[in-house]
mmCIF file of N, CA and C and ligand atoms in Angstrom:
data_model
loop_
_atom_site.group_PDB
_atom_site.id
_atom_site.type_symbol
_atom_site.label_atom_id
_atom_site.label_comp_id
_atom_site.label_asym_id
_atom_site.label_seq_id
_atom_site.Cartn_x
_atom_site.Cartn_y
_atom_site.Cartn_z
ATOM 1 N N MET L 241 124.927 118.901 121.684
ATOM 2 C CA MET L 241 124.670 117.454 121.531
ATOM 3 C C MET L 241 124.185 117.181 120.108
ATOM 4 N N SER L 242 124.884 116.273 119.450
ATOM 5 C CA SER L 242 124.537 115.949 118.080
ATOM 6 C C SER L 242 123.413 114.906 118.047
ATOM 7 N N ILE L 243 122.656 114.890 116.969
ATOM 8 C CA ILE L 243 121.571 113.903 116.871
ATOM 9 C C ILE L 243 122.073 112.574 116.326
ATOM 10 N N PHE L 244 123.369 112.527 115.973
ATOM 11 C CA PHE L 244 123.917 111.254 115.483
ATOM 12 C C PHE L 244 125.240 110.981 116.190
ATOM 13 N N GLU L 245 125.664 109.721 116.102
ATOM 14 C CA GLU L 245 126.925 109.342 116.750
ATOM 15 C C GLU L 245 127.966 109.062 115.673
ATOM 16 N N VAL L 246 129.147 109.648 115.862
ATOM 17 C CA VAL L 246 130.263 109.350 114.957
ATOM 18 C C VAL L 246 131.273 108.502 115.722
ATOM 19 N N LEU L 247 131.619 107.382 115.133
ATOM 20 C CA LEU L 247 132.589 106.474 115.746
ATOM 21 C C LEU L 247 133.960 106.826 115.197
ATOM 22 N N GLU L 248 134.918 106.982 116.079
ATOM 23 C CA GLU L 248 136.293 107.296 115.661
ATOM 24 C C GLU L 248 137.108 106.014 115.795
ATOM 25 N N PHE L 249 137.538 105.460 114.679
ATOM 26 C CA PHE L 249 138.281 104.208 114.727
ATOM 27 C C PHE L 249 139.767 104.480 114.920
ATOM 28 N N ASN L 250 140.388 103.590 115.654
ATOM 29 C CA ASN L 250 141.825 103.701 115.885
ATOM 30 C C ASN L 250 142.563 103.406 114.573
ATOM 31 N N GLU L 251 143.461 104.309 114.190
ATOM 32 C CA GLU L 251 144.263 104.067 112.980
ATOM 33 C C GLU L 251 145.605 103.496 113.400
ATOM 34 N N ILE L 252 145.916 102.327 112.907
ATOM 35 C CA ILE L 252 147.221 101.729 113.199
ATOM 36 C C ILE L 252 148.125 102.147 112.043
ATOM 37 N N SER L 253 148.938 103.169 112.302
ATOM 38 C CA SER L 253 149.738 103.771 111.236
ATOM 39 C C SER L 253 151.212 103.533 111.481
ATOM 40 N N ASP L 254 151.926 103.283 110.424
ATOM 41 C CA ASP L 254 153.392 103.279 110.478
ATOM 42 C C ASP L 254 153.880 103.742 109.116
ATOM 43 N N GLU L 255 155.147 103.584 108.857
ATOM 44 C CA GLU L 255 155.696 104.119 107.608
ATOM 45 C C GLU L 255 155.090 103.429 106.371
ATOM 46 N N ARG L 256 154.371 102.318 106.580
ATOM 47 C CA ARG L 256 153.750 101.611 105.448
ATOM 48 C C ARG L 256 152.342 102.113 105.164
ATOM 49 N N GLY L 257 151.849 103.021 106.030
ATOM 50 C CA GLY L 257 150.492 103.520 105.823
ATOM 51 C C GLY L 257 149.625 103.238 107.037
ATOM 52 N N ALA L 258 148.327 103.106 106.800
ATOM 53 C CA ALA L 258 147.390 102.987 107.925
ATOM 54 C C ALA L 258 146.503 101.759 107.771
ATOM 55 N N LEU L 259 146.015 101.282 108.917
ATOM 56 C CA LEU L 259 145.125 100.122 108.929
ATOM 57 C C LEU L 259 144.058 100.376 109.997
ATOM 58 N N VAL L 260 142.807 100.103 109.642
ATOM 59 C CA VAL L 260 141.704 100.249 110.597
ATOM 60 C C VAL L 260 141.040 98.886 110.756
ATOM 61 N N VAL L 261 140.740 98.522 111.985
ATOM 62 C CA VAL L 261 140.078 97.239 112.273
ATOM 63 C C VAL L 261 138.650 97.519 112.721
ATOM 64 N N LEU L 262 137.696 96.788 112.160
ATOM 65 C CA LEU L 262 136.305 96.869 112.623
ATOM 66 C C LEU L 262 135.972 95.520 113.214
ATOM 67 N N GLU L 263 135.689 95.507 114.490
ATOM 68 C CA GLU L 263 135.432 94.235 115.149
ATOM 69 C C GLU L 263 134.112 94.314 115.898
ATOM 70 N N GLN L 264 133.213 93.408 115.509
ATOM 71 C CA GLN L 264 131.901 93.364 116.116
ATOM 72 C C GLN L 264 132.021 93.277 117.636
ATOM 73 N N PHE L 265 131.256 94.093 118.322
ATOM 74 C CA PHE L 265 131.190 94.141 119.795
ATOM 75 C C PHE L 265 132.461 94.711 120.439
ATOM 76 N N SER L 266 133.474 95.047 119.625
ATOM 77 C CA SER L 266 134.649 95.667 120.207
ATOM 78 C C SER L 266 134.565 97.160 119.937
ATOM 79 N N ASN L 267 134.783 97.576 118.675
ATOM 80 C CA ASN L 267 134.673 99.008 118.373
ATOM 81 C C ASN L 267 133.455 99.330 117.501
ATOM 82 N N LEU L 268 132.621 98.320 117.242
ATOM 83 C CA LEU L 268 131.395 98.561 116.465
ATOM 84 C C LEU L 268 130.191 98.289 117.354
ATOM 85 N N PRO L 269 129.294 99.252 117.506
ATOM 86 C CA PRO L 269 128.156 99.060 118.410
ATOM 87 C C PRO L 269 127.035 98.233 117.801
ATOM 88 N N ILE L 270 127.243 97.736 116.585
ATOM 89 C CA ILE L 270 126.206 96.894 115.955
ATOM 90 C C ILE L 270 126.808 95.544 115.562
ATOM 91 N N GLU L 271 125.901 94.586 115.489
ATOM 92 C CA GLU L 271 126.238 93.295 114.922
ATOM 93 C C GLU L 271 126.230 93.524 113.413
ATOM 94 N N PHE L 272 127.093 92.927 112.621
ATOM 95 C CA PHE L 272 126.871 93.127 111.188
ATOM 96 C C PHE L 272 126.689 91.821 110.434
ATOM 97 N N LYS L 273 125.587 91.839 109.690
ATOM 98 C CA LYS L 273 125.195 90.657 108.934
ATOM 99 C C LYS L 273 125.301 90.913 107.445
ATOM 100 N N ARG L 274 125.448 92.178 107.077
ATOM 101 C CA ARG L 274 125.423 92.552 105.658
ATOM 102 C C ARG L 274 126.333 93.739 105.455
ATOM 103 N N VAL L 275 127.049 93.734 104.361
ATOM 104 C CA VAL L 275 127.887 94.871 103.981
ATOM 105 C C VAL L 275 127.540 95.227 102.548
ATOM 106 N N TYR L 276 127.349 96.512 102.278
ATOM 107 C CA TYR L 276 127.197 96.938 100.885
ATOM 108 C C TYR L 276 127.972 98.229 100.697
ATOM 109 N N TYR L 277 128.287 98.555 99.460
ATOM 110 C CA TYR L 277 128.985 99.814 99.237
ATOM 111 C C TYR L 277 128.478 100.499 97.983
ATOM 112 N N ILE L 278 128.545 101.804 98.050
ATOM 113 C CA ILE L 278 128.008 102.675 97.002
ATOM 114 C C ILE L 278 129.192 103.405 96.383
ATOM 115 N N TYR L 279 129.297 103.381 95.059
ATOM 116 C CA TYR L 279 130.417 104.054 94.394
ATOM 117 C C TYR L 279 129.994 104.397 92.971
ATOM 118 N N GLY L 280 130.800 105.183 92.299
ATOM 119 C CA GLY L 280 130.485 105.556 90.917
ATOM 120 C C GLY L 280 129.236 106.424 90.839
ATOM 121 N N THR L 281 128.971 107.179 91.891
ATOM 122 C CA THR L 281 127.758 108.012 91.928
ATOM 123 C C THR L 281 127.978 109.251 91.058
ATOM 124 N N PRO L 282 127.169 109.445 90.027
ATOM 125 C CA PRO L 282 127.366 110.612 89.157
ATOM 126 C C PRO L 282 127.142 111.926 89.912
ATOM 127 N N LYS L 283 127.773 112.965 89.411
ATOM 128 C CA LYS L 283 127.656 114.307 89.994
ATOM 129 C C LYS L 283 126.185 114.702 90.108
ATOM 130 N N GLY L 284 125.814 115.282 91.239
ATOM 131 C CA GLY L 284 124.451 115.793 91.413
ATOM 132 C C GLY L 284 123.454 114.766 91.916
ATOM 133 N N VAL L 285 123.832 113.487 91.942
ATOM 134 C CA VAL L 285 122.887 112.451 92.385
ATOM 135 C C VAL L 285 122.736 112.494 93.908
ATOM 136 N N GLU L 286 121.499 112.300 94.363
ATOM 137 C CA GLU L 286 121.216 112.223 95.793
ATOM 138 C C GLU L 286 120.612 110.854 96.065
ATOM 139 N N ARG L 287 121.014 110.220 97.156
ATOM 140 C CA ARG L 287 120.520 108.882 97.470
ATOM 141 C C ARG L 287 119.953 108.852 98.885
ATOM 142 N N GLY L 288 119.421 107.701 99.243
ATOM 143 C CA GLY L 288 118.878 107.546 100.593
ATOM 144 C C GLY L 288 117.422 107.948 100.606
ATOM 145 N N PHE L 289 117.100 109.004 101.306
ATOM 146 C CA PHE L 289 115.717 109.491 101.424
ATOM 147 C C PHE L 289 114.819 108.405 102.009
ATOM 148 N N HIS L 290 115.288 107.826 103.100
ATOM 149 C CA HIS L 290 114.470 106.852 103.821
ATOM 150 C C HIS L 290 114.982 106.711 105.253
ATOM 151 N N ALA L 291 114.166 106.047 106.058
ATOM 152 C CA ALA L 291 114.584 105.627 107.396
ATOM 153 C C ALA L 291 114.265 104.141 107.483
ATOM 154 N N HIS L 292 114.806 103.495 108.490
ATOM 155 C CA HIS L 292 114.500 102.083 108.723
ATOM 156 C C HIS L 292 113.793 101.947 110.059
ATOM 157 N N LYS L 293 112.829 101.049 110.094
ATOM 158 C CA LYS L 293 112.088 100.842 111.349
ATOM 159 C C LYS L 293 112.982 100.189 112.398
ATOM 160 N N GLN L 294 113.752 99.205 112.002
ATOM 161 C CA GLN L 294 114.559 98.435 112.964
ATOM 162 C C GLN L 294 116.051 98.466 112.671
ATOM 163 N N LEU L 295 116.398 98.510 111.391
ATOM 164 C CA LEU L 295 117.796 98.311 110.987
ATOM 165 C C LEU L 295 118.734 99.366 111.567
ATOM 166 N N ARG L 296 119.896 98.910 112.026
ATOM 167 C CA ARG L 296 120.946 99.833 112.483
ATOM 168 C C ARG L 296 122.148 99.645 111.558
ATOM 169 N N GLN L 297 122.766 100.753 111.168
ATOM 170 C CA GLN L 297 123.844 100.682 110.192
ATOM 171 C C GLN L 297 125.005 101.596 110.604
ATOM 172 N N VAL L 298 126.180 101.267 110.106
ATOM 173 C CA VAL L 298 127.333 102.158 110.258
ATOM 174 C C VAL L 298 127.873 102.435 108.865
ATOM 175 N N ALA L 299 127.957 103.716 108.499
ATOM 176 C CA ALA L 299 128.450 104.117 107.179
ATOM 177 C C ALA L 299 129.873 104.640 107.316
ATOM 178 N N ILE L 300 130.747 104.145 106.447
ATOM 179 C CA ILE L 300 132.157 104.557 106.468
ATOM 180 C C ILE L 300 132.561 104.959 105.058
ATOM 181 N N CYS L 301 133.065 106.177 104.920
ATOM 182 C CA CYS L 301 133.502 106.643 103.604
ATOM 183 C C CYS L 301 134.961 106.209 103.414
ATOM 184 N N LEU L 302 135.170 105.176 102.607
ATOM 185 C CA LEU L 302 136.514 104.609 102.448
ATOM 186 C C LEU L 302 137.390 105.494 101.572
ATOM 187 N N MET L 303 136.754 106.198 100.644
ATOM 188 C CA MET L 303 137.511 107.097 99.763
ATOM 189 C C MET L 303 136.618 108.262 99.360
ATOM 190 N N GLY L 304 137.208 109.431 99.186
ATOM 191 C CA GLY L 304 136.441 110.593 98.749
ATOM 192 C C GLY L 304 135.625 111.173 99.888
ATOM 193 N N SER L 305 134.491 111.717 99.536
ATOM 194 C CA SER L 305 133.708 112.458 100.520
ATOM 195 C C SER L 305 132.226 112.459 100.127
ATOM 196 N N VAL L 306 131.364 112.499 101.131
ATOM 197 C CA VAL L 306 129.924 112.573 100.906
ATOM 198 C C VAL L 306 129.294 113.312 102.081
ATOM 199 N N ASP L 307 128.248 114.063 101.811
ATOM 200 C CA ASP L 307 127.490 114.733 102.880
ATOM 201 C C ASP L 307 126.251 113.906 103.192
ATOM 202 N N ILE L 308 125.989 113.697 104.471
ATOM 203 C CA ILE L 308 124.797 112.953 104.864
ATOM 204 C C ILE L 308 123.942 113.814 105.780
ATOM 205 N N LEU L 309 122.711 114.060 105.339
ATOM 206 C CA LEU L 309 121.761 114.781 106.184
ATOM 207 C C LEU L 309 121.069 113.756 107.075
ATOM 208 N N MET L 310 121.140 113.997 108.376
ATOM 209 C CA MET L 310 120.511 113.109 109.350
ATOM 210 C C MET L 310 119.332 113.846 109.969
ATOM 211 N N ASP L 311 118.241 113.134 110.157
ATOM 212 C CA ASP L 311 117.001 113.742 110.649
ATOM 213 C C ASP L 311 116.377 112.747 111.629
ATOM 214 N N ASP L 312 116.277 113.160 112.901
ATOM 215 C CA ASP L 312 115.739 112.224 113.905
ATOM 216 C C ASP L 312 114.247 112.445 114.153
ATOM 217 N N GLY L 313 113.614 113.172 113.230
ATOM 218 C CA GLY L 313 112.176 113.413 113.370
ATOM 219 C C GLY L 313 111.902 114.769 114.004
ATOM 220 N N LYS L 314 112.924 115.313 114.677
ATOM 221 C CA LYS L 314 112.775 116.637 115.303
ATOM 222 C C LYS L 314 113.793 117.609 114.738
ATOM 223 N N ASN L 315 115.036 117.162 114.649
ATOM 224 C CA ASN L 315 116.121 118.028 114.192
ATOM 225 C C ASN L 315 116.842 117.411 113.006
ATOM 226 N N LYS L 316 117.488 118.300 112.233
ATOM 227 C CA LYS L 316 118.273 117.858 111.078
ATOM 228 C C LYS L 316 119.690 118.357 111.245
ATOM 229 N N GLU L 317 120.634 117.547 110.811
ATOM 230 C CA GLU L 317 122.039 117.953 110.865
ATOM 231 C C GLU L 317 122.746 117.317 109.682
ATOM 232 N N ILE L 318 123.747 118.014 109.151
ATOM 233 C CA ILE L 318 124.510 117.454 108.031
ATOM 234 C C ILE L 318 125.913 117.118 108.510
ATOM 235 N N ILE L 319 126.363 115.928 108.146
ATOM 236 C CA ILE L 319 127.739 115.538 108.476
ATOM 237 C C ILE L 319 128.463 115.212 107.166
ATOM 238 N N THR L 320 129.708 115.652 107.082
ATOM 239 C CA THR L 320 130.541 115.285 105.936
ATOM 240 C C THR L 320 131.389 114.093 106.348
ATOM 241 N N LEU L 321 131.243 113.009 105.599
ATOM 242 C CA LEU L 321 132.088 111.828 105.849
ATOM 243 C C LEU L 321 133.212 111.851 104.825
ATOM 244 N N ASN L 322 134.442 111.905 105.310
ATOM 245 C CA ASN L 322 135.584 112.000 104.382
ATOM 246 C C ASN L 322 136.827 111.285 104.923
ATOM 247 N N SER L 323 136.604 110.334 105.829
ATOM 248 C CA SER L 323 137.753 109.623 106.399
ATOM 249 C C SER L 323 137.403 108.160 106.626
ATOM 250 N N PRO L 324 138.287 107.254 106.212
ATOM 251 C CA PRO L 324 138.030 105.827 106.471
ATOM 252 C C PRO L 324 138.179 105.457 107.947
ATOM 253 N N ALA L 325 138.578 106.425 108.763
ATOM 254 C CA ALA L 325 138.732 106.168 110.200
ATOM 255 C C ALA L 325 137.533 106.675 110.997
ATOM 256 N N LYS L 326 136.459 107.060 110.295
ATOM 257 C CA LYS L 326 135.242 107.550 110.968
ATOM 258 C C LYS L 326 134.041 106.741 110.489
ATOM 259 N N GLY L 327 133.141 106.447 111.415
ATOM 260 C CA GLY L 327 131.912 105.740 111.048
ATOM 261 C C GLY L 327 130.714 106.510 111.552
ATOM 262 N N LEU L 328 129.705 106.649 110.709
ATOM 263 C CA LEU L 328 128.466 107.311 111.128
ATOM 264 C C LEU L 328 127.459 106.227 111.504
ATOM 265 N N LEU L 329 126.997 106.272 112.738
ATOM 266 C CA LEU L 329 125.948 105.337 113.156
ATOM 267 C C LEU L 329 124.611 105.857 112.638
ATOM 268 N N ILE L 330 123.993 105.093 111.756
ATOM 269 C CA ILE L 330 122.643 105.441 111.274
ATOM 270 C C ILE L 330 121.699 104.512 112.017
ATOM 271 N N ASP L 331 121.105 105.065 113.054
ATOM 272 C CA ASP L 331 120.273 104.236 113.923
ATOM 273 C C ASP L 331 118.893 104.022 113.302
ATOM 274 N N ALA L 332 118.129 103.127 113.889
ATOM 275 C CA ALA L 332 116.745 102.938 113.455
ATOM 276 C C ALA L 332 116.016 104.272 113.589
ATOM 277 N N MET L 333 115.066 104.513 112.733
ATOM 278 C CA MET L 333 114.233 105.719 112.760
ATOM 279 C C MET L 333 115.030 107.013 112.606
ATOM 280 N N GLN L 334 116.087 106.951 111.815
ATOM 281 C CA GLN L 334 116.810 108.178 111.444
ATOM 282 C C GLN L 334 116.742 108.330 109.923
ATOM 283 N N TRP L 335 116.002 109.332 109.516
ATOM 284 C CA TRP L 335 115.888 109.641 108.091
ATOM 285 C C TRP L 335 117.252 110.119 107.596
ATOM 286 N N HIS L 336 117.696 109.622 106.445
ATOM 287 C CA HIS L 336 118.999 110.088 105.948
ATOM 288 C C HIS L 336 118.966 110.322 104.446
ATOM 289 N N GLU L 337 119.680 111.362 104.058
ATOM 290 C CA GLU L 337 119.798 111.765 102.652
ATOM 291 C C GLU L 337 121.274 111.956 102.360
ATOM 292 N N MET L 338 121.749 111.377 101.257
ATOM 293 C CA MET L 338 123.174 111.455 100.917
ATOM 294 C C MET L 338 123.340 112.268 99.648
ATOM 295 N N ARG L 339 124.237 113.245 99.696
ATOM 296 C CA ARG L 339 124.459 114.086 98.523
ATOM 297 C C ARG L 339 125.908 114.566 98.478
ATOM 298 N N ASN L 340 126.248 115.251 97.388
ATOM 299 C CA ASN L 340 127.615 115.767 97.189
ATOM 300 C C ASN L 340 128.668 114.661 97.235
ATOM 301 N N PHE L 341 128.349 113.535 96.613
ATOM 302 C CA PHE L 341 129.341 112.459 96.481
ATOM 303 C C PHE L 341 130.459 112.966 95.573
ATOM 304 N N THR L 342 131.703 112.815 95.984
ATOM 305 C CA THR L 342 132.789 113.107 95.050
ATOM 306 C C THR L 342 132.876 111.926 94.061
ATOM 307 N N ASN L 343 133.500 112.180 92.906
ATOM 308 C CA ASN L 343 133.609 111.140 91.864
ATOM 309 C C ASN L 343 134.205 109.848 92.385
ATOM 310 N N ASN L 344 135.185 110.009 93.283
ATOM 311 C CA ASN L 344 135.928 108.841 93.768
ATOM 312 C C ASN L 344 135.331 108.259 95.047
ATOM 313 N N CYS L 345 134.158 108.720 95.437
ATOM 314 C CA CYS L 345 133.609 108.294 96.734
ATOM 315 C C CYS L 345 133.258 106.804 96.748
ATOM 316 N N VAL L 346 133.730 106.123 97.780
ATOM 317 C CA VAL L 346 133.315 104.736 98.045
ATOM 318 C C VAL L 346 132.745 104.738 99.460
ATOM 319 N N LEU L 347 131.430 104.558 99.551
ATOM 320 C CA LEU L 347 130.761 104.592 100.848
ATOM 321 C C LEU L 347 130.350 103.172 101.224
ATOM 322 N N MET L 348 130.982 102.663 102.275
ATOM 323 C CA MET L 348 130.687 101.295 102.726
ATOM 324 C C MET L 348 129.711 101.359 103.891
ATOM 325 N N VAL L 349 128.734 100.467 103.886
ATOM 326 C CA VAL L 349 127.739 100.452 104.958
ATOM 327 C C VAL L 349 127.660 99.044 105.558
ATOM 328 N N LEU L 350 127.774 98.976 106.872
ATOM 329 C CA LEU L 350 127.607 97.719 107.595
ATOM 330 C C LEU L 350 126.203 97.741 108.183
ATOM 331 N N ALA L 351 125.465 96.654 108.001
ATOM 332 C CA ALA L 351 124.080 96.630 108.466
ATOM 333 C C ALA L 351 123.872 95.430 109.379
ATOM 334 N N ASP L 352 122.992 95.592 110.361
ATOM 335 C CA ASP L 352 122.854 94.519 111.355
ATOM 336 C C ASP L 352 121.804 93.482 110.985
ATOM 337 N N ASP L 353 121.274 93.589 109.759
ATOM 338 C CA ASP L 353 120.319 92.556 109.332
ATOM 339 C C ASP L 353 120.287 92.462 107.807
ATOM 340 N N ALA L 354 119.609 91.446 107.333
ATOM 341 C CA ALA L 354 119.475 91.229 105.898
ATOM 342 C C ALA L 354 118.619 92.330 105.276
ATOM 343 N N TYR L 355 118.696 92.458 103.973
ATOM 344 C CA TYR L 355 117.887 93.438 103.241
ATOM 345 C C TYR L 355 116.413 93.059 103.344
ATOM 346 N N ASP L 356 115.580 94.034 103.715
ATOM 347 C CA ASP L 356 114.152 93.774 103.887
ATOM 348 C C ASP L 356 113.394 95.046 103.532
ATOM 349 N N GLU L 357 112.774 95.050 102.368
ATOM 350 C CA GLU L 357 112.090 96.267 101.884
ATOM 351 C C GLU L 357 111.002 96.711 102.863
ATOM 352 N N SER L 358 110.404 95.763 103.600
ATOM 353 C CA SER L 358 109.305 96.153 104.503
ATOM 354 C C SER L 358 109.810 96.920 105.738
ATOM 355 N N ASP L 359 111.130 96.954 105.928
ATOM 356 C CA ASP L 359 111.711 97.714 107.041
ATOM 357 C C ASP L 359 111.939 99.188 106.670
ATOM 358 N N TYR L 360 111.784 99.500 105.363
ATOM 359 C CA TYR L 360 112.040 100.873 104.903
ATOM 360 C C TYR L 360 110.826 101.775 105.130
ATOM 361 N N ILE L 361 111.083 103.016 105.505
ATOM 362 C CA ILE L 361 110.057 104.067 105.442
ATOM 363 C C ILE L 361 110.568 105.039 104.386
ATOM 364 N N ARG L 362 109.902 105.068 103.238
ATOM 365 C CA ARG L 362 110.399 105.888 102.127
ATOM 366 C C ARG L 362 109.602 107.175 101.946
ATOM 367 N N ASP L 363 108.532 107.299 102.739
ATOM 368 C CA ASP L 363 107.670 108.486 102.626
ATOM 369 C C ASP L 363 107.959 109.394 103.826
ATOM 370 N N TYR L 364 108.433 110.623 103.533
ATOM 371 C CA TYR L 364 108.854 111.519 104.626
ATOM 372 C C TYR L 364 107.690 111.863 105.558
ATOM 373 N N ASN L 365 106.493 112.028 104.996
ATOM 374 C CA ASN L 365 105.334 112.349 105.844
ATOM 375 C C ASN L 365 104.996 111.191 106.780
ATOM 376 N N GLU L 366 105.148 109.977 106.268
ATOM 377 C CA GLU L 366 104.922 108.798 107.113
ATOM 378 C C GLU L 366 105.960 108.777 108.249
ATOM 379 N N PHE L 367 107.220 109.078 107.901
ATOM 380 C CA PHE L 367 108.291 109.130 108.909
ATOM 381 C C PHE L 367 107.951 110.155 109.999
ATOM 382 N N LYS L 368 107.570 111.361 109.559
ATOM 383 C CA LYS L 368 107.239 112.416 110.522
ATOM 384 C C LYS L 368 106.055 112.007 111.410
ATOM 385 N N GLY L 369 105.151 111.222 110.812
ATOM 386 C CA GLY L 369 103.952 110.781 111.527
ATOM 387 C C GLY L 369 104.278 109.954 112.770
ATOM 388 N N PHE L 370 105.413 109.270 112.770
ATOM 389 C CA PHE L 370 105.799 108.457 113.924
ATOM 390 C C PHE L 370 106.124 109.311 115.148
ATOM 391 N N PHE L 371 106.381 110.608 114.934
ATOM 392 C CA PHE L 371 106.811 111.465 116.045
ATOM 393 C C PHE L 371 105.692 112.383 116.541
ATOM 394 N N GLU L 372 104.492 112.217 115.967
ATOM 395 C CA GLU L 372 103.391 113.109 116.372
ATOM 396 C C GLU L 372 102.645 112.565 117.578
HETATM 397 P P1 TYD E 546 118.333 101.734 98.153
HETATM 398 O O1 TYD E 546 118.236 101.238 99.546
HETATM 399 O O2 TYD E 546 117.165 102.435 97.543
HETATM 400 O O3 TYD E 546 119.637 102.662 97.998
HETATM 401 P P2 TYD E 546 119.926 104.147 98.550
HETATM 402 O O4 TYD E 546 119.427 104.216 99.930
HETATM 403 O O5 TYD E 546 121.401 104.261 98.461
HETATM 404 O O6 TYD E 546 119.290 105.134 97.666
HETATM 405 O O7 TYD E 546 118.743 100.512 97.242
HETATM 406 C C1 TYD E 546 118.999 100.619 95.872
HETATM 407 C C2 TYD E 546 118.648 99.303 95.179
HETATM 408 O O8 TYD E 546 119.478 98.238 95.672
HETATM 409 C C3 TYD E 546 117.212 98.888 95.442
HETATM 410 O O9 TYD E 546 116.718 98.338 94.233
HETATM 411 C C4 TYD E 546 117.326 97.808 96.468
HETATM 412 C C5 TYD E 546 118.677 97.195 96.202
HETATM 413 N N1 TYD E 546 119.343 96.680 97.430
HETATM 414 C C6 TYD E 546 119.446 95.310 97.626
HETATM 415 O O10 TYD E 546 118.976 94.491 96.813
HETATM 416 N N2 TYD E 546 120.073 94.860 98.763
HETATM 417 C C7 TYD E 546 120.612 95.715 99.675
HETATM 418 O O11 TYD E 546 121.206 95.261 100.682
HETATM 419 C C8 TYD E 546 120.492 97.136 99.455
HETATM 420 C C9 TYD E 546 121.050 98.127 100.439
HETATM 421 C C10 TYD E 546 119.859 97.571 98.318
#
């Protein structure tokens, strides 16, 4: 049993290529109010290093590849995202660290609420403290 959920999106493929549909409440388990994407990440850069108290997100690697370390407070697991047909559910209270971005990586994230710095837990010891 994995500590994170990977969503497998249906690829509508024909001789013209592929198309993936993301539809709220159909194949996406979150409402989405915000979309952001990360790209142009220089070699060796690591991002993330936080959890959210409430926010739920789905990360989709549209191009290239990135490794995401997921930590639910008890266990850690690394997933490689390298397909636009896969989504990683980053649930509330899941610490995540992103590394090994390829040069061409475009990581899109759908979030179920507006940006709110007070929802972030950026201190790992504070995060661990919630599980004691
Ligand atoms: P941050 O969440 O630290 O990025 P990462 O988790 O990838 O390391 O955000 C980087 C900067 O962007 C920070 O200054 C906050 C800002 N930001 C917004 O203004 N709105 C947003 O929706 C997000 C995700 C970040």
